[in-house]
Each structure stands twice: as C-alpha cells, then as structure tokens.
mmCIF file of C-alpha atoms in Angstrom:
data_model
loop_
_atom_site.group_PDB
_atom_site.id
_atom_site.type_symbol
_atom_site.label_atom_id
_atom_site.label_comp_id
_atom_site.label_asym_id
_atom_site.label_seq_id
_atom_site.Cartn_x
_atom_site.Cartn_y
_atom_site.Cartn_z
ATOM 1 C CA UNK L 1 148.815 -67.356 -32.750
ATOM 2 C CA UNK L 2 146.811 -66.679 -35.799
ATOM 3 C CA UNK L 3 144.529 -69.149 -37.738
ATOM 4 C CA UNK L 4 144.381 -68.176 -41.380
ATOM 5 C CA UNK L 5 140.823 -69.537 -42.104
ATOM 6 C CA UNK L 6 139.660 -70.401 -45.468
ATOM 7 C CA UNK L 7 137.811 -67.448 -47.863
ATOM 8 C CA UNK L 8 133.988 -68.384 -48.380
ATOM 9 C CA UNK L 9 132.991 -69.916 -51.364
ATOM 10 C CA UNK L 10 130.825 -67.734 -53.250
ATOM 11 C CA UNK L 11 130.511 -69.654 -56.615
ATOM 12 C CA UNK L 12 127.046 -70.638 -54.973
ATOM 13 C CA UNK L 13 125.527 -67.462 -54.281
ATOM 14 C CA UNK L 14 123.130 -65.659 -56.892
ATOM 15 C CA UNK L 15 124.537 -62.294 -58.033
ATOM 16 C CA UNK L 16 121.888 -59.349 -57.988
ATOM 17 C CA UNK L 17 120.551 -59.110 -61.965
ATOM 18 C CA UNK L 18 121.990 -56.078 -63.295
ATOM 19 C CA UNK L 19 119.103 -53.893 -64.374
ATOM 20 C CA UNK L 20 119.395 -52.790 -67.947
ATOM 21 C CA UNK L 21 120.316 -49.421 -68.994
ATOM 22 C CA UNK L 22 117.486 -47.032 -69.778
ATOM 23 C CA UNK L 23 116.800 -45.990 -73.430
ATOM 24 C CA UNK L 24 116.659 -42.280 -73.977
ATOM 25 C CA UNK L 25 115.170 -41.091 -77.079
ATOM 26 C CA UNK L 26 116.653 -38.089 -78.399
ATOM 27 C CA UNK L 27 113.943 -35.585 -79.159
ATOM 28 C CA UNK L 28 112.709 -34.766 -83.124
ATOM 29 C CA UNK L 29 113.759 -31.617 -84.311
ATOM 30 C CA UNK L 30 112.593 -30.694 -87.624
ATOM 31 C CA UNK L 31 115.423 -28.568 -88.835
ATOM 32 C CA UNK L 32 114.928 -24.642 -89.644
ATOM 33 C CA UNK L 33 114.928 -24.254 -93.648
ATOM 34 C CA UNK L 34 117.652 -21.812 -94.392
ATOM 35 C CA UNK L 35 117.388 -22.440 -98.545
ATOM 36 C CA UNK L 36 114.066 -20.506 -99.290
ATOM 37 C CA UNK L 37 111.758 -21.639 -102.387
ATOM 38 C CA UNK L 38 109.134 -20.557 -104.311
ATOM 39 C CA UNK L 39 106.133 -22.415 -104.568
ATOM 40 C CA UNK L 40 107.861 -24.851 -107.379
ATOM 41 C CA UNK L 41 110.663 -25.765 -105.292
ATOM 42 C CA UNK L 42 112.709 -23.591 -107.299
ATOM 43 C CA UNK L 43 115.573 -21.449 -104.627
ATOM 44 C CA UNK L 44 115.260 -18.164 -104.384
ATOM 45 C CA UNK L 45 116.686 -15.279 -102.212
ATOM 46 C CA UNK L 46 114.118 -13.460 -99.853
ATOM 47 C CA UNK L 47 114.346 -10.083 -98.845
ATOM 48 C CA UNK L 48 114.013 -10.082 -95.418
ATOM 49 C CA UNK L 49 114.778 -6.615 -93.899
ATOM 50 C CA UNK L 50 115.716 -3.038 -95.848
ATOM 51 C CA UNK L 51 117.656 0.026 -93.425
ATOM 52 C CA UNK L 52 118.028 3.029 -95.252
ATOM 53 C CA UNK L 53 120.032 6.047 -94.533
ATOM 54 C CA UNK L 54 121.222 9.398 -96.207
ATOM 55 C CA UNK L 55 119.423 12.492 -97.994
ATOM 56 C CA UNK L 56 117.072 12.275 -100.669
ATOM 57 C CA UNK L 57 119.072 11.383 -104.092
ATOM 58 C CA UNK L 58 121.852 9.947 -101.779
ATOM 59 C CA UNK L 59 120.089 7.255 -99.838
ATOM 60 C CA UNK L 60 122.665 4.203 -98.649
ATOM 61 C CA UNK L 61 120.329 0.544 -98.446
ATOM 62 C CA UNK L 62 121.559 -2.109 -96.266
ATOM 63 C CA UNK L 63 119.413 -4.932 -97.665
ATOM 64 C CA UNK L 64 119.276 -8.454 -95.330
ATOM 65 C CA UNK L 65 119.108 -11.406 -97.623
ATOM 66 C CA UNK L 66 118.379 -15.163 -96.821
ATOM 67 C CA UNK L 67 119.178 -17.082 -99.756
ATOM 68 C CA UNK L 68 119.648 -20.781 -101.390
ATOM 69 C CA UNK L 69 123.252 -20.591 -101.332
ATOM 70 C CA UNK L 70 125.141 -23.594 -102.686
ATOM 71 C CA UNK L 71 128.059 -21.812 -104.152
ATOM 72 C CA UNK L 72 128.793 -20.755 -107.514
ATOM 73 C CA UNK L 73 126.020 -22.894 -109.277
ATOM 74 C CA UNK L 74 123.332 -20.960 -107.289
ATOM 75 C CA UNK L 75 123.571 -18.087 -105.098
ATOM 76 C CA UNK L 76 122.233 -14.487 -104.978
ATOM 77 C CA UNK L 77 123.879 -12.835 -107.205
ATOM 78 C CA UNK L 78 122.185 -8.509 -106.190
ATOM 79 C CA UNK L 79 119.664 -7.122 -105.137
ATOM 80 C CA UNK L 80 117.976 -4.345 -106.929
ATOM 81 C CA UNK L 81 115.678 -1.185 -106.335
ATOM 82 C CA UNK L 82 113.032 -0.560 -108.763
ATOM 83 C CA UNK L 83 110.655 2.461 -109.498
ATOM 84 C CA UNK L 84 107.593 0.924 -108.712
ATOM 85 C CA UNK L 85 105.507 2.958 -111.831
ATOM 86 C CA UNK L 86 107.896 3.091 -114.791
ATOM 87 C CA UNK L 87 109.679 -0.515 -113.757
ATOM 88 C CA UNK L 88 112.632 1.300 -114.674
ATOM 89 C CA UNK L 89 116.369 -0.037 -113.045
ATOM 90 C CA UNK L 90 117.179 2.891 -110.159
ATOM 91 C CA UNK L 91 119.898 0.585 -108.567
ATOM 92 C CA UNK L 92 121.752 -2.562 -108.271
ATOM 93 C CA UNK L 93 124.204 -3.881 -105.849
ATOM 94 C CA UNK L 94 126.167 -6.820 -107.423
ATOM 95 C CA UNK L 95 127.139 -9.544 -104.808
ATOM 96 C CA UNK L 96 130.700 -11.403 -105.955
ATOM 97 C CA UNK L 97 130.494 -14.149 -104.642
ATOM 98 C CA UNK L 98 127.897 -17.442 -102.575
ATOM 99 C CA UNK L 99 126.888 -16.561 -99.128
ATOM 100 C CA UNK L 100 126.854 -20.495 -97.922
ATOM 101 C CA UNK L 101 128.220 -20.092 -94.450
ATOM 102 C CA UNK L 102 126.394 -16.206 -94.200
ATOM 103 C CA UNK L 103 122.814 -16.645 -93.964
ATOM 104 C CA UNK L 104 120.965 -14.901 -93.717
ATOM 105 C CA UNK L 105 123.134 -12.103 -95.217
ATOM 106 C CA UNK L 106 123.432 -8.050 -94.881
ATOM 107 C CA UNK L 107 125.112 -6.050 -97.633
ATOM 108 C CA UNK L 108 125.030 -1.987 -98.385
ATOM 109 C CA UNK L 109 124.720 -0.058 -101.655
ATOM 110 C CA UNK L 110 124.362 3.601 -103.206
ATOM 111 C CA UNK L 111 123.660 5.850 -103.494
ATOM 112 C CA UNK L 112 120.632 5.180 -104.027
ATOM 113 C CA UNK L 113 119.043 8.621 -106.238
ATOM 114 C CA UNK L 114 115.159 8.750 -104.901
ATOM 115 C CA UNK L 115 113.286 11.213 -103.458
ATOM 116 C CA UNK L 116 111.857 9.924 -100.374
ATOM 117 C CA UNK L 117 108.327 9.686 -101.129
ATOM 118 C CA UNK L 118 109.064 7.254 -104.252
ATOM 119 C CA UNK L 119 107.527 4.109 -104.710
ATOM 120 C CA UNK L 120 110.102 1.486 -105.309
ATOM 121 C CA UNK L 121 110.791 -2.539 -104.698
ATOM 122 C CA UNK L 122 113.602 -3.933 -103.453
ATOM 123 C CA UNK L 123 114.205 -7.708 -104.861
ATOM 124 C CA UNK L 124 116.937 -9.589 -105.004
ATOM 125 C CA UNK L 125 117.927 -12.118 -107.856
ATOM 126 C CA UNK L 126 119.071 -16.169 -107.640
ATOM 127 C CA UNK L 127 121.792 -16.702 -110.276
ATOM 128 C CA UNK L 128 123.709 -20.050 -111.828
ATOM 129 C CA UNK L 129 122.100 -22.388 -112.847
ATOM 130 C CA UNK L 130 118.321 -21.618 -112.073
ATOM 131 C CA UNK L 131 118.587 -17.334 -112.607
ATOM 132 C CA UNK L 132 115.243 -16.064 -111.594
ATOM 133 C CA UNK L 133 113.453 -13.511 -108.870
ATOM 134 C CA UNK L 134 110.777 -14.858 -107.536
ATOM 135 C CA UNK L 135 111.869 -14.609 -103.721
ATOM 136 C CA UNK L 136 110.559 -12.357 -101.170
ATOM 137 C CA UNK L 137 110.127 -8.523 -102.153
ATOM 138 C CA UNK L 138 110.283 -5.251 -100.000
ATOM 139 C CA UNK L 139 108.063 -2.243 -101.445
ATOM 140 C CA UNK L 140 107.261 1.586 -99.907
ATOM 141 C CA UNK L 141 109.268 4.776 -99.827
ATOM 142 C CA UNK L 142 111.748 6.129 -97.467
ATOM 143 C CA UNK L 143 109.299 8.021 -95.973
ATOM 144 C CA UNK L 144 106.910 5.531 -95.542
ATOM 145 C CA UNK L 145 109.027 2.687 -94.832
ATOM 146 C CA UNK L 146 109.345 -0.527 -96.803
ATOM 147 C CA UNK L 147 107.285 -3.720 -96.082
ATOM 148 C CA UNK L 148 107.047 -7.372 -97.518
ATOM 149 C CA UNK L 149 105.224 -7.039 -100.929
ATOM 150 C CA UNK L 150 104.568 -8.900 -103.497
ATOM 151 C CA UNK L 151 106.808 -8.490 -106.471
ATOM 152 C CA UNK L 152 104.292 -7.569 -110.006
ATOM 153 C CA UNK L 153 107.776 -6.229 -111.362
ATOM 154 C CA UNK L 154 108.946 -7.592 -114.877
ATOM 155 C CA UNK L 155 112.380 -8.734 -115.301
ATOM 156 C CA UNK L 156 115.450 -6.696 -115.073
ATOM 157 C CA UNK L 157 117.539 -9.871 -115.759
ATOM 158 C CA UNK L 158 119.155 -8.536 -118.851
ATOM 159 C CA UNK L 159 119.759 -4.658 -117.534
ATOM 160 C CA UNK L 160 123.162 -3.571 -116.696
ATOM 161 C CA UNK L 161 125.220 -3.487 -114.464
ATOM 162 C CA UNK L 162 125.491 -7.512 -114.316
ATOM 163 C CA UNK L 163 127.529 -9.682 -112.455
ATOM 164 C CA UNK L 164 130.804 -10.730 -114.763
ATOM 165 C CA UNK L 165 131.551 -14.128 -112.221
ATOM 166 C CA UNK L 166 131.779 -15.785 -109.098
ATOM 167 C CA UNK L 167 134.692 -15.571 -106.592
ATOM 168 C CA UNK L 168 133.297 -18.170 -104.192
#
C-alpha cells in the first residue's frame, strides 16, 4: 500500500534575490563625415584620387569624388581640368545626376588633349543651391603625377559645357 503524503509548504521559505541584469553601455562612435566642407561650413566636393590613361592629347581621367550629396538641391555637378598658367577650360565632365548613396564616387572623361608634361588642376564643382569650388583640388602633369593642391584657380562657373539639370 501506498501513503500519498502531503507536498511541503513552501510559502515560508525565502526565495534566492534575483540579481539584477547588468547594464552594458554601448560604445561612442563618432560617425565618419561623408559631406565634406570648407572652412565656412559651406559643402563642397573633394577630389580625392585622379588615374589617368591614354597618349598625350588623348588622355582618359577617372576622377574619385567625395561629395555633399543631398540630391538635386546640392550635389557635384563635374569635375574639371584646368591649364594651370593660362586658367583656361581644357575639360569638363558633367555629372547628371546626386551621388547620395555613391560616396565617395569614381567617374571617367576625355579625352582629355594635354601633353603630358602640362601643368593642370583637377577640381570639381558643388551645384544647387550653394554652386561653388572650394573643395579639395588635384594639381601636376601626367608625367609627374597629380597630388592634393591647393586650388589659386578663378572660376570657370560660367564656361561651357554646363550642366542643363538634374536626373536624381
């Protein structure tokens, strides 16, 4: 036979504290600017690498930009290469449309007509609402190479070719 026997009372006995949960702070990251400025706070579009290719008065430039994309309103609108003695226009690539998503960006043009031991600057221009330069130049020849330089151009702004709108 088989006693059935009552189950303890525990209503009396102290439960264990629970210990709290431990707070993990999540590190502070201070996030990388990808919307480059001048000195005013004003976006711009850096230059940040030049690749050329070709023969001299057929050169092909693929020219990295990193720019202050927001869409139509502001984006960089080309990038140019200018005869660093005269000033003078040699060539502009027209960008269609806001690299938002893209950044930094890579885009090819030419030809290009230099010889390669011409001095030139390669810039690139904001457009919408706040048009300027003002962003990191590249300067040399294709012989020598092209390096970060600072840009003592004057404005090409009104030069043709210029961009006629904004897909994107």
């Amino acid at each position: 036979m088989v006693a059935c026997m009552p189950s303890p009372d525990t209503s009396e006995v102290p439960l264990a504290p629970t210990p709290a949960p431990e707070t993990v702070a999540e590190p502070v990251v201070d996030p990388i600017s990808t919307e480059p400025t001048d000195e005013n706070g004003i976006p711009v579009a850096d230059i940040t690498s030049v690749a050329v290719t070709g023969e001299a008065g057929n050169y092909t430039f693929a020219v990295t930009i990193s720019s202050a994309d927001t869409g139509c309103e502001q984006y960089s609108d080309w990038w140019e290469v200018a005869d660093v003695e005269t000033g003078e226009l040699i060539y502009r690539r027209i960008l269609a449309h806001s690299h938002i998503n893209e950044q930094p960006f890579t885009r090819s043009g030419g030809p290009v007509p230099i010889d390669p031991d011409q001095n030139v600057i390669i810039r690139a221009h904001m457009g919408g609402l706040q048009s300027n330069y003002g962003g990191q130049a590249y300067g040399g020849s294709v012989s020598s190479g092209f390096e970060p330089v600072v840009d003592s151009l004057s404005s090409l702004e009104t030069v043709e070719p210029l961009p006629t709108g904004c897909a994107f």
